[in-house]
Short mmCIF file of C-alpha atoms in Angstrom, two decimals:
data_model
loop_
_atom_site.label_atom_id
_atom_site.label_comp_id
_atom_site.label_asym_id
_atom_site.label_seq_id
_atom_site.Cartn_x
_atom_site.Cartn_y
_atom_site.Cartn_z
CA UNK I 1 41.79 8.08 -12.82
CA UNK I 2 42.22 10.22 -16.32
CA UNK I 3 45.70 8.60 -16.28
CA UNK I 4 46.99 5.39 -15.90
CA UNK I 5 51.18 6.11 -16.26
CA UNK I 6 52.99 9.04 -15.77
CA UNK I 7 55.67 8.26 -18.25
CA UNK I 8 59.15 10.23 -18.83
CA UNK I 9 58.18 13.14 -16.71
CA UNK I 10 61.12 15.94 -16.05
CA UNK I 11 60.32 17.86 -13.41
CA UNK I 12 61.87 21.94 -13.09
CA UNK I 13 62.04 22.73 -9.59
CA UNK I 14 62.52 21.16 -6.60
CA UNK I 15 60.43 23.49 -4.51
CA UNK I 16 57.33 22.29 -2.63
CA UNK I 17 55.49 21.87 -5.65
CA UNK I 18 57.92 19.80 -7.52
CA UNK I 19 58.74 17.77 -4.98
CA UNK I 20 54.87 16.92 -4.53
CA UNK I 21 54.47 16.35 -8.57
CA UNK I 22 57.33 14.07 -8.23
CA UNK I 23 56.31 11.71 -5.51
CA UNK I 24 53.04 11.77 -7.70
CA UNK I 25 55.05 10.86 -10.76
CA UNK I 26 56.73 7.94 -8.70
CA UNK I 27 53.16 7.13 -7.34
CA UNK I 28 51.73 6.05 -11.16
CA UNK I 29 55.21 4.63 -12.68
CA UNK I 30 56.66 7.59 -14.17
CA UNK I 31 60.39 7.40 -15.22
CA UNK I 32 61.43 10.86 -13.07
CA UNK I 33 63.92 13.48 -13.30
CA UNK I 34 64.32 16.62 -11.12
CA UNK I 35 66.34 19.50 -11.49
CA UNK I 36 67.15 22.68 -9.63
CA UNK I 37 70.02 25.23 -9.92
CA UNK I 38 70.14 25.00 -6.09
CA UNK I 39 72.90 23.46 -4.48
CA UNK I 40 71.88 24.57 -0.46
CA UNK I 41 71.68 21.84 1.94
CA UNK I 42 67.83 22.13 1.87
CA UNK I 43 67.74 21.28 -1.40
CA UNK I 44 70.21 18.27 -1.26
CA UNK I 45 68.15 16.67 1.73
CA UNK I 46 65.09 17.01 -0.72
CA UNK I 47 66.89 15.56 -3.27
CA UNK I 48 68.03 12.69 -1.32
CA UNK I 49 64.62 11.63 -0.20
CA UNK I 50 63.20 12.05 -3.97
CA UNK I 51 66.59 9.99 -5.06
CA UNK I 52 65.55 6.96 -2.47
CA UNK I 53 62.21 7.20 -4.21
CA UNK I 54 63.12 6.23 -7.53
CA UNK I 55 63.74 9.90 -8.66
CA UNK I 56 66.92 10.92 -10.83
CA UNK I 57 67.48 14.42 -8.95
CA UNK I 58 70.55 16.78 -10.41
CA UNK I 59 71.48 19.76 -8.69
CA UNK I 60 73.31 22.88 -10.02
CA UNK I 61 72.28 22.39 -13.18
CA UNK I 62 69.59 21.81 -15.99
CA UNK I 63 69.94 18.70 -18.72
CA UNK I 64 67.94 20.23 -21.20
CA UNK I 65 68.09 17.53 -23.54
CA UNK I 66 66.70 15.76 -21.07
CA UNK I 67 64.08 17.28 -20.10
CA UNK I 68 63.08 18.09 -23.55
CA UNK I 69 62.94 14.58 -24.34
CA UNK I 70 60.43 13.65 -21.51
CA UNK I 71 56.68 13.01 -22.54
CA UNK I 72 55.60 15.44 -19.67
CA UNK I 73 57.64 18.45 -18.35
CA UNK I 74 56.12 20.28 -15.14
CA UNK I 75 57.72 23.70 -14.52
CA UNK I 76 57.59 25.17 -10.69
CA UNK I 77 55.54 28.65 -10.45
CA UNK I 78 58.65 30.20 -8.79
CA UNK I 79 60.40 29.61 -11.93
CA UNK I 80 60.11 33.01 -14.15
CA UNK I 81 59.58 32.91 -18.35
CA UNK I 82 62.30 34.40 -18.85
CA UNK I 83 64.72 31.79 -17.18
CA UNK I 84 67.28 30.86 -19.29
CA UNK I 85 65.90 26.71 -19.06
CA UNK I 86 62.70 27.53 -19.91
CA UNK I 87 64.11 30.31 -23.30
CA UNK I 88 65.56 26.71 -24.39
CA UNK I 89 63.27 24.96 -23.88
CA UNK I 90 60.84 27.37 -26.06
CA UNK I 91 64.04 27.23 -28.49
CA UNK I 92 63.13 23.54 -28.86
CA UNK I 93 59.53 23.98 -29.14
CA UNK I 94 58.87 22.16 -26.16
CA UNK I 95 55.75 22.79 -23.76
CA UNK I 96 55.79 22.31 -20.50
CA UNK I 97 52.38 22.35 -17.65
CA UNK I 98 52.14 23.67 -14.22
CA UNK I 99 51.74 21.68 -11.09
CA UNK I 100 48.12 21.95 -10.54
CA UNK I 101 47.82 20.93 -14.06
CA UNK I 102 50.06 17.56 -13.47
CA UNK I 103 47.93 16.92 -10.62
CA UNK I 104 44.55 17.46 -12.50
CA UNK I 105 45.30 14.63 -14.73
CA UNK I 106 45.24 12.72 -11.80
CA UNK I 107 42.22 13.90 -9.67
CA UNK I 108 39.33 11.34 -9.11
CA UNK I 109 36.90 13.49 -8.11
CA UNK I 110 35.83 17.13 -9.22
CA UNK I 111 37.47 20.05 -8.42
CA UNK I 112 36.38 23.83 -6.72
CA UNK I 113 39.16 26.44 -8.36
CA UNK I 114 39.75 29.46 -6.49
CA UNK I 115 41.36 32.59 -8.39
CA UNK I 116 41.88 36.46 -8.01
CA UNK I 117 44.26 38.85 -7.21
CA UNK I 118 43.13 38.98 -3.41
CA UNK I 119 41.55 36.71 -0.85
CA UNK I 120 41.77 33.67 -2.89
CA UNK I 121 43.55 31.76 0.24
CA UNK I 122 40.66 33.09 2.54
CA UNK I 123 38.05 32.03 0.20
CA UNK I 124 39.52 28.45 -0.53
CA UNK I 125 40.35 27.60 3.11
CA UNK I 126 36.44 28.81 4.24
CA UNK I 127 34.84 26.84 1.07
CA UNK I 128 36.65 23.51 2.47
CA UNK I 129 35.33 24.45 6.02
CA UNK I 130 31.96 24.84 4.67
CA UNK I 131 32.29 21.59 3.04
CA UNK I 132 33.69 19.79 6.11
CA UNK I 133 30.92 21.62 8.11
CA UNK I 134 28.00 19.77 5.95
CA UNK I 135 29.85 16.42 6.77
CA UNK I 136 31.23 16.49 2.82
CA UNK I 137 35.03 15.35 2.33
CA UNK I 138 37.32 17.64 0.76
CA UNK I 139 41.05 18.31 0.23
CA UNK I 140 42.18 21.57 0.28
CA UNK I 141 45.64 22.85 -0.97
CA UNK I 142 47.00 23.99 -4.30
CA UNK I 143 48.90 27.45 -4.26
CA UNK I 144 47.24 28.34 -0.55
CA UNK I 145 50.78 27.64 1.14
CA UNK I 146 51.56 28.85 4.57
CA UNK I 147 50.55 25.01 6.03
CA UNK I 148 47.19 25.57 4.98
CA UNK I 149 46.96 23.13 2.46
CA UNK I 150 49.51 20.91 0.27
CA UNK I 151 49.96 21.39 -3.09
CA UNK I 152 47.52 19.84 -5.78
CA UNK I 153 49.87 16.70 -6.30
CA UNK I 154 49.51 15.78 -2.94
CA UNK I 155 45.92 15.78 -2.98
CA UNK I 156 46.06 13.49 -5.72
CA UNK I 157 47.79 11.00 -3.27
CA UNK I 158 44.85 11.01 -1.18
CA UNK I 159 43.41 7.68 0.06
CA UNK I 160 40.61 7.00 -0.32
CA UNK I 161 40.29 10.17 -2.53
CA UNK I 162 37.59 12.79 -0.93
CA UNK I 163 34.28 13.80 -2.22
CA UNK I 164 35.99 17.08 -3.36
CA UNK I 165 38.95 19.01 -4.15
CA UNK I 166 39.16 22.77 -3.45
CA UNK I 167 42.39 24.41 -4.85
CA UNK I 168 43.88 27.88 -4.95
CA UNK I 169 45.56 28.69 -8.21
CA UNK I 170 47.88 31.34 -8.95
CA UNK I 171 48.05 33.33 -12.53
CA UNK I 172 51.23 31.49 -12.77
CA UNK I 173 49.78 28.45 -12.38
CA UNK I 174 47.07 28.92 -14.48
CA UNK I 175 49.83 30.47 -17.16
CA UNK I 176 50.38 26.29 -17.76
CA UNK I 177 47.34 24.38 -18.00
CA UNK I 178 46.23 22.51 -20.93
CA UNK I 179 43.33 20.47 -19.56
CA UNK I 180 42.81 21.76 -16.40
CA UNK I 181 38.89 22.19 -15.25
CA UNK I 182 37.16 22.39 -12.53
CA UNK I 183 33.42 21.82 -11.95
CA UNK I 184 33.15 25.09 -9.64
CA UNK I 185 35.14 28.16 -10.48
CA UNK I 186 36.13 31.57 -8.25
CA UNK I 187 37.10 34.34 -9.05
CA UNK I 188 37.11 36.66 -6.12
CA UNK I 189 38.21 40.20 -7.01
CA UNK I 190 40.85 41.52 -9.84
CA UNK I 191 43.41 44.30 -9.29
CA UNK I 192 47.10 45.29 -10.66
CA UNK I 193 49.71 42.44 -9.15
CA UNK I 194 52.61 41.08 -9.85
CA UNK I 195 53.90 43.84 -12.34
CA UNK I 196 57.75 42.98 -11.22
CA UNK I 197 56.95 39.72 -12.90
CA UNK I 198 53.94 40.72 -15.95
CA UNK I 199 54.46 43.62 -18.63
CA UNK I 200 51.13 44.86 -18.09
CA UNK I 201 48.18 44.88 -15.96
CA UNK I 202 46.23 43.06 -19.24
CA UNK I 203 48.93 40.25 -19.52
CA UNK I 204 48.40 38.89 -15.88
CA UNK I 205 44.73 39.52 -16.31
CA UNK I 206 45.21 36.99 -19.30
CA UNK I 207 46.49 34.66 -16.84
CA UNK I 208 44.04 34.51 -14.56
CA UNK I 209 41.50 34.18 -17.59
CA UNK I 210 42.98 30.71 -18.22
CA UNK I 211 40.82 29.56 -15.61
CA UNK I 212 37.47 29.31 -18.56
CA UNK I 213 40.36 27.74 -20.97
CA UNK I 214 38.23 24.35 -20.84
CA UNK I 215 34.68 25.14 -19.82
CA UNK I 216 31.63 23.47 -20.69
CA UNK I 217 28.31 23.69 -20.45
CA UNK I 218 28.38 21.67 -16.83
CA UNK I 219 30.58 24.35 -15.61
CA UNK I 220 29.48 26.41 -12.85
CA UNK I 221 31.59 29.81 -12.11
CA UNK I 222 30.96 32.20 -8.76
CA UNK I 223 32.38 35.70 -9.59
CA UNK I 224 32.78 38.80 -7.97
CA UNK I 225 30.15 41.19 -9.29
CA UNK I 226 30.91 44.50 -7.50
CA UNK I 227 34.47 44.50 -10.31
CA UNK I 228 33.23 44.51 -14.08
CA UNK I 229 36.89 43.11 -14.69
CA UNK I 230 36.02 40.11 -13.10
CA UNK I 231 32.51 39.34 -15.33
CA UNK I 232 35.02 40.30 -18.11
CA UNK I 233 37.44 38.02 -17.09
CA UNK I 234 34.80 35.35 -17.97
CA UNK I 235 33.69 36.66 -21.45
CA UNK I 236 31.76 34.35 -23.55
CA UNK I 237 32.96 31.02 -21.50
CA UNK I 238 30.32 28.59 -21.33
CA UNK I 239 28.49 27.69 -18.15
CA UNK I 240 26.42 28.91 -15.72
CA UNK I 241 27.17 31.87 -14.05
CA UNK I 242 26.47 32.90 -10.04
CA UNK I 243 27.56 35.81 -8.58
CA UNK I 244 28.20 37.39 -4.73
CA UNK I 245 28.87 41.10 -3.91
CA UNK I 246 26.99 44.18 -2.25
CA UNK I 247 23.66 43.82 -4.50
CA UNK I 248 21.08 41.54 -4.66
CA UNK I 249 19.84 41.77 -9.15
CA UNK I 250 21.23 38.11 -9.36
CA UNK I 251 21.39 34.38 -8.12
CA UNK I 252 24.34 33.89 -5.79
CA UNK I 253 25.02 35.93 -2.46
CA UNK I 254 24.75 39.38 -1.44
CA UNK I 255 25.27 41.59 1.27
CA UNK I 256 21.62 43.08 2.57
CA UNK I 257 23.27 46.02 4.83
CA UNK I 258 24.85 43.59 7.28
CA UNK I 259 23.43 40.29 6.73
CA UNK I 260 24.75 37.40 4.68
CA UNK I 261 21.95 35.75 2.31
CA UNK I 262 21.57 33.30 -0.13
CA UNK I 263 19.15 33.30 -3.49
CA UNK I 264 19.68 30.44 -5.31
CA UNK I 265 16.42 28.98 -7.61
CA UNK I 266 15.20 32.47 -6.42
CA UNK I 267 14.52 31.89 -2.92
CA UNK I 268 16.83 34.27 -0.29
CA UNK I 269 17.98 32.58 2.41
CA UNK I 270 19.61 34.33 5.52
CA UNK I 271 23.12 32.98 6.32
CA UNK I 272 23.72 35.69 9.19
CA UNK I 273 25.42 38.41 9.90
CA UNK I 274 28.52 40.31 9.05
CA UNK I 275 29.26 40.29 12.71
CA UNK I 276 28.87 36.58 13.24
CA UNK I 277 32.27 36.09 11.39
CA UNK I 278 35.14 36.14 13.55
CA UNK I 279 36.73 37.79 10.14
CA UNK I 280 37.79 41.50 10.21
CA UNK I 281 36.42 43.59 7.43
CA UNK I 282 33.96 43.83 4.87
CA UNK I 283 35.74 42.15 2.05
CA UNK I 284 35.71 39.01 4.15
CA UNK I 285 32.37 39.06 4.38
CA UNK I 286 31.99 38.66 0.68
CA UNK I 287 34.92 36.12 0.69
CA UNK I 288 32.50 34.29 2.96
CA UNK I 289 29.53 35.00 0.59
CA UNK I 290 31.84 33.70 -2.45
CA UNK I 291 32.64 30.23 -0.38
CA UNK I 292 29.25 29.72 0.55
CA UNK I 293 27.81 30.39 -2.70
CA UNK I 294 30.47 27.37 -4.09
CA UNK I 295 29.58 25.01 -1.21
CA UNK I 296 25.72 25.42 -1.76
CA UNK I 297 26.06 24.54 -5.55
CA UNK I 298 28.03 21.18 -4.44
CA UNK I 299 25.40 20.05 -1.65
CA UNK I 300 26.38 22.27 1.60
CA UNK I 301 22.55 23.19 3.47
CA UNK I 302 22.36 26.41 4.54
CA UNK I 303 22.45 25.13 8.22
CA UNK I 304 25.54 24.29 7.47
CA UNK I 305 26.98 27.11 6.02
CA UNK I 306 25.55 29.22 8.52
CA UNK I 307 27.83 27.20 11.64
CA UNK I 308 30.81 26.81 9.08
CA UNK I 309 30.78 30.76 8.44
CA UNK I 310 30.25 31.47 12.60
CA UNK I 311 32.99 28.91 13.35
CA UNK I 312 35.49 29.95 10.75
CA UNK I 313 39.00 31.13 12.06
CA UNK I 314 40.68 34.40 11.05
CA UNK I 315 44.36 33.01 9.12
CA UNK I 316 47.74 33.77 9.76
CA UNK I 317 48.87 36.85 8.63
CA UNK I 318 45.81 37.89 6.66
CA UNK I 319 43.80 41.18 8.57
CA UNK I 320 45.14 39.01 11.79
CA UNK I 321 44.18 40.44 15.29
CA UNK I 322 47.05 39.79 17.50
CA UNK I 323 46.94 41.68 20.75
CA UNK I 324 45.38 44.56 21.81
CA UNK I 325 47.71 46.63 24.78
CA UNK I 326 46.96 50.09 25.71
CA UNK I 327 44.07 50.44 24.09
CA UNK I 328 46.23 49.97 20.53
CA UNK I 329 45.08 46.84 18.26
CA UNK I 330 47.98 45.27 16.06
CA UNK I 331 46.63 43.75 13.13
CA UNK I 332 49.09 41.30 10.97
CA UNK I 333 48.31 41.58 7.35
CA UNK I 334 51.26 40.74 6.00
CA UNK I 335 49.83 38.96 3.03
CA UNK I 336 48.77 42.30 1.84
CA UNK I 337 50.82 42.18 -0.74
CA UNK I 338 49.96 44.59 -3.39
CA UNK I 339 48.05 48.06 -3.06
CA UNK I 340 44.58 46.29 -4.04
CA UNK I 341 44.97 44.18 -0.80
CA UNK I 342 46.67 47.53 1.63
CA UNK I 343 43.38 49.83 0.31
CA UNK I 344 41.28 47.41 1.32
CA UNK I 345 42.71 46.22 4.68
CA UNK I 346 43.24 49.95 5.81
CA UNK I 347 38.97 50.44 5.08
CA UNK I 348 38.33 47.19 7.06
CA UNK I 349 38.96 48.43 10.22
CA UNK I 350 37.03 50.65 12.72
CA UNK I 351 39.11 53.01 14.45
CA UNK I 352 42.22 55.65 13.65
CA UNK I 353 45.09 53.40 11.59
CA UNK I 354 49.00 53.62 11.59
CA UNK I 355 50.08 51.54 9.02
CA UNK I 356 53.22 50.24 7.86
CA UNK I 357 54.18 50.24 3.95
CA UNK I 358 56.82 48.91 2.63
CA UNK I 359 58.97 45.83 1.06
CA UNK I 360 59.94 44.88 -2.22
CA UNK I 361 58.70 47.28 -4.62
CA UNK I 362 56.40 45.67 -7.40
CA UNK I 363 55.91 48.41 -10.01
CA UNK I 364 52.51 49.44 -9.03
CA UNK I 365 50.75 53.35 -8.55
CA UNK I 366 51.24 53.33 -4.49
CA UNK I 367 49.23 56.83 -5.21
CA UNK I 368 46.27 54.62 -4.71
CA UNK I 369 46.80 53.37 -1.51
CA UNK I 370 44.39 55.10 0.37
CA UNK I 371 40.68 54.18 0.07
CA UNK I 372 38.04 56.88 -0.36
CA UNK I 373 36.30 56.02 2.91
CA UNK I 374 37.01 54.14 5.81
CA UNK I 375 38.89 55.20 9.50
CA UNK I 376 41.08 58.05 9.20
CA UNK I 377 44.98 56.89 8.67
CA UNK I 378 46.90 58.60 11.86
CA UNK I 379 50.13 58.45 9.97
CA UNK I 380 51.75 55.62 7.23
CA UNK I 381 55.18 54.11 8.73
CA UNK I 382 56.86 53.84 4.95
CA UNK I 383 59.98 51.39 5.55
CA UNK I 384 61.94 48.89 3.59
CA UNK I 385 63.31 48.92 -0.63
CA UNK I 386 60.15 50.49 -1.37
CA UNK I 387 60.07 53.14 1.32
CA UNK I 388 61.36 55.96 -0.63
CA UNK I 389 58.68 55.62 -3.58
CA UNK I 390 56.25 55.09 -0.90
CA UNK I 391 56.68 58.45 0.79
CA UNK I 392 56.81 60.51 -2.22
CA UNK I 393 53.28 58.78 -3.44
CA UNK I 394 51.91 59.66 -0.01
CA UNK I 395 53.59 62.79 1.00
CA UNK I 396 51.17 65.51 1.41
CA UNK I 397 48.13 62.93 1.46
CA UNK I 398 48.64 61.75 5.07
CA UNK I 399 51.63 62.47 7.69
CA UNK I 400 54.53 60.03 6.59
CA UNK I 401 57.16 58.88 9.22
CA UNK I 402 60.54 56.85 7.14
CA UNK I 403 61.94 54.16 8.57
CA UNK I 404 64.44 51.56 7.70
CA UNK I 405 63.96 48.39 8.03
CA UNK I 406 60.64 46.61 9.79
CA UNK I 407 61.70 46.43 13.63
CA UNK I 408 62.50 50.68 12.88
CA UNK I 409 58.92 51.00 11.78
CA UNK I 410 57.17 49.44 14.71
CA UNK I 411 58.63 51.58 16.88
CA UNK I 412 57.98 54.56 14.61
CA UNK I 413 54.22 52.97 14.76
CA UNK I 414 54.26 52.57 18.77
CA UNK I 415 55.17 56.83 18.90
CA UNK I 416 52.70 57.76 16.38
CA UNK I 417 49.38 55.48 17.60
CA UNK I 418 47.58 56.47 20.34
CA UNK I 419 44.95 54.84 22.63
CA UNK I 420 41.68 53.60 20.41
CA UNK I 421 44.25 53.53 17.20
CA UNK I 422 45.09 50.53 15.79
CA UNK I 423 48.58 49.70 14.44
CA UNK I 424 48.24 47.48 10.60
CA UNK I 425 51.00 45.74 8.45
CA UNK I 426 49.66 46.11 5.38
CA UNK I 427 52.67 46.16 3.73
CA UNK I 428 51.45 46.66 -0.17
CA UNK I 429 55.05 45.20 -1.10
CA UNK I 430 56.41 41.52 -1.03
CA UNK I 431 58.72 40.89 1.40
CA UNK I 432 61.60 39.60 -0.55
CA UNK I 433 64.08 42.62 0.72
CA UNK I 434 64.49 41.49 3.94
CA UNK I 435 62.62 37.84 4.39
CA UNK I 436 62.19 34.51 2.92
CA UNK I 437 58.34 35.28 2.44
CA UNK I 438 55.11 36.99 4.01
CA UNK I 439 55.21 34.62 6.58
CA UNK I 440 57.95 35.20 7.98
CA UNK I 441 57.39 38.90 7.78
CA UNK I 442 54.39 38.21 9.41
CA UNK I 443 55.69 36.18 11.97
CA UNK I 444 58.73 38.81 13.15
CA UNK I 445 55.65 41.56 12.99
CA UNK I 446 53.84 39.50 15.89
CA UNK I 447 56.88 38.80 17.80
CA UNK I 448 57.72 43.09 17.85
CA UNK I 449 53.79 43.82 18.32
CA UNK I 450 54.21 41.37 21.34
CA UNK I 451 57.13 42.68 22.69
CA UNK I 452 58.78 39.73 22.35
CA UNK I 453 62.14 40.40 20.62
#
């Protein structure tokens, strides 16, 4: 273990996350104290539990003295800079970490980091199949949410510990390590996100950059070479450097037209073909190149990968087939959460799209949301807070239908798409103006695509 006690650790956030660095806290003899403004029923039942633990939970309210008297404070990703807590606690001069960070301290065995703006859930859930696939251990969580994976503190829990850890981090998350640093970094793609939360494009790109904070020359990092943010990202980090994307000048993976291959030590080795995935779209296909390029460095064989990338599962609400009825296929990408992720969706597919826009506006250019090639867009359903600045961006581009609120814009999509069409949430928003998260937007999507409701 890198640590033996936890100590006075205050804990800001009772959310999945703290909740998890808490019991973790508990776990190595750390004097605990959780707070959260919250005074729901949810959070008193988590409360209560952490409470029979050992924890001292308060509820409605912050004890900043308190916390800024602990040897350790852990801040929840949920919880914005600007929050009044967190102003005094800067007032104070006292730091505080993130989760994954807690957990780090903690971790017995080294660590895969996955990053990026898009397909970072994707690329962490296939990496740990890869793993599992070559008969390696591996716990898989971190920011990947959705009941995919725990987060980080719970791996830490893990007994016996596995051979590896593979966690998704956030730019928030990364926003508060100090000595987090994992053997195997990846950093799948880079695009404008979370502008409702960052000043500037460059100030969440700083975020993410967090990831090289603490490498070394034993570092390995797998980045996305098709985006010359992404090799910028890295700068002058040390390490070694692999790479995956659509040409084949350096050691990683690359696409050869439709097949999958390998060139490590610079011998290529076939992994298959794009249509071996059960995956939708191209940018999977790299996802898949970025996870097996990780799991080969850590002792997957390429027989291995191979099955693992065959037998790999399209995820919830991420370019999701659900049903195809009348010769229209409903695809669930709810987790298309910025333009970045709608652009590239809406060139996945194969055939004439209707797509619905909309949600909780985050600041970014929605002129960009069509990609230069790809099926022809039938019409763009534009619904929700964001409709408005979505069909003005659009208007003139592509036929725009308005709609109100999601069940409105599947049936706007059911008159406009026609047989051989297929019908995509890509929503290019978060969902927060009408759901608890993408999840559940993606959930009531299925339910209407199905008929069900």
């Amino acid at each position: 273990m890198k640590e033996k006690g936890a100590g006075q650790v205050a804990i800001v956030g009772l959310g999945a996350s703290g909740r998890a660095a808490a019991r973790l806290a508990l776990e190595h003899g750390g004097e605990v104290y959780v707070s959260d403004l919250r005074v729901d029923p949810q959070a008193a039942a988590a409360g209560a539990e952490l409470e029979a633990l050992g924890a001292h939970v308060e509820l409605g309210a912050h004890d900043e003295h308190r916390i800024a008297s602990a040897d350790t404070v852990v801040v929840s990703p949920g919880i914005p800079p600007d929050a009044p807590v967190l102003r005094a606690l800067v007032g104070r001069n006292v730091r505080w970490i993130s989760e994954p960070e807690f957990a780090f301290r903690f971790l017995s065995r080294p660590l895969i980091a996955v990053t990026g703006t898009n397909g970072k859930t994707t690329t962490a859930a296939l990496t740990a199949h890869l793993l599992e696939e070559a008969g390696i251990a591996v716990g898989l969580g971190g920011n990947i949410g959705g009941g995919f994976g725990p987060p980080a503190s719970e791996l830490a829990l893990m007994d016996p510990p596995p051979d590896w850890f593979v966690l998704e981090v956030s730019s928030f998350q990364l926003a508060d390590i100090d000595t987090f640093a994992p053997a195997v970094g990846v950093v799948t793609n880079l695009a404008p996100d979370h502008l409702d939360r960052y000043p500037t494009v460059e100030a969440y790109y700083a975020d993410k950059a967090r990831l090289f904070d603490n490498a070394t020359a034993e570092s390995r990092w797998v980045l996305f070479r098709d985006d010359p943010e992404v090799g910028a990202l890295a700068g002058d980090a040390a390490g070694v450097r692999y790479w995956f994307g659509e040409a084949d000048d350096f050691e990683g993976g690359y696409l050869d037209g439709d097949d999958l291959v390998l060139r490590l030590g610079g011998t290529a080795t076939p992994l298959g073909s794009v249509s071996d995935l059960a995956l939708l779209g191209r940018h999977n296909a790299l996802n898949g190149l970025a996870a097996a390029v990780a799991a080969r460095l850590v002792g997957a064989e390429p027989a291995a990968l191979r099955r693992g990338l065959a037998s790999f599962s399209p995820m919830s609400h991420r370019l999701e087939p659900l049903l195809e009825r009348g010769g229209i296929l409903w695809v669930n990408d709810s987790k298309a959460t910025n333009v970045a992720a709608a652009r590239s969706a809406l060139a996945s597919l194969d055939r004439p799209v209707v797509v619905l826009l909309g949600g909780w506006d985050k600041g970014e250019d929605f002129g960009d949301l069509l990609p230069a090639s790809g099926p022809p867009v039938r019409a763009a359903i534009a619904y929700g807070a964001a409709g408005e600045r979505i069909a003005g961006a659009l208007e003139g581009a592509v036929r725009v239908v308005r709609a109100e609120a999601l069940e409105d814009a599947v049936m706007a999509a059911r008159a406009e798409a026609r047989p051989g069409d297929a019908v995509l949430l890509a929503p290019a928003c978060s969902s927060f103006d009408a759901f608890s998260g993408y999840e559940e937007r993606g959930r009531r999507f299925a339910a209407l695509a199905r008929g069900e409701d």
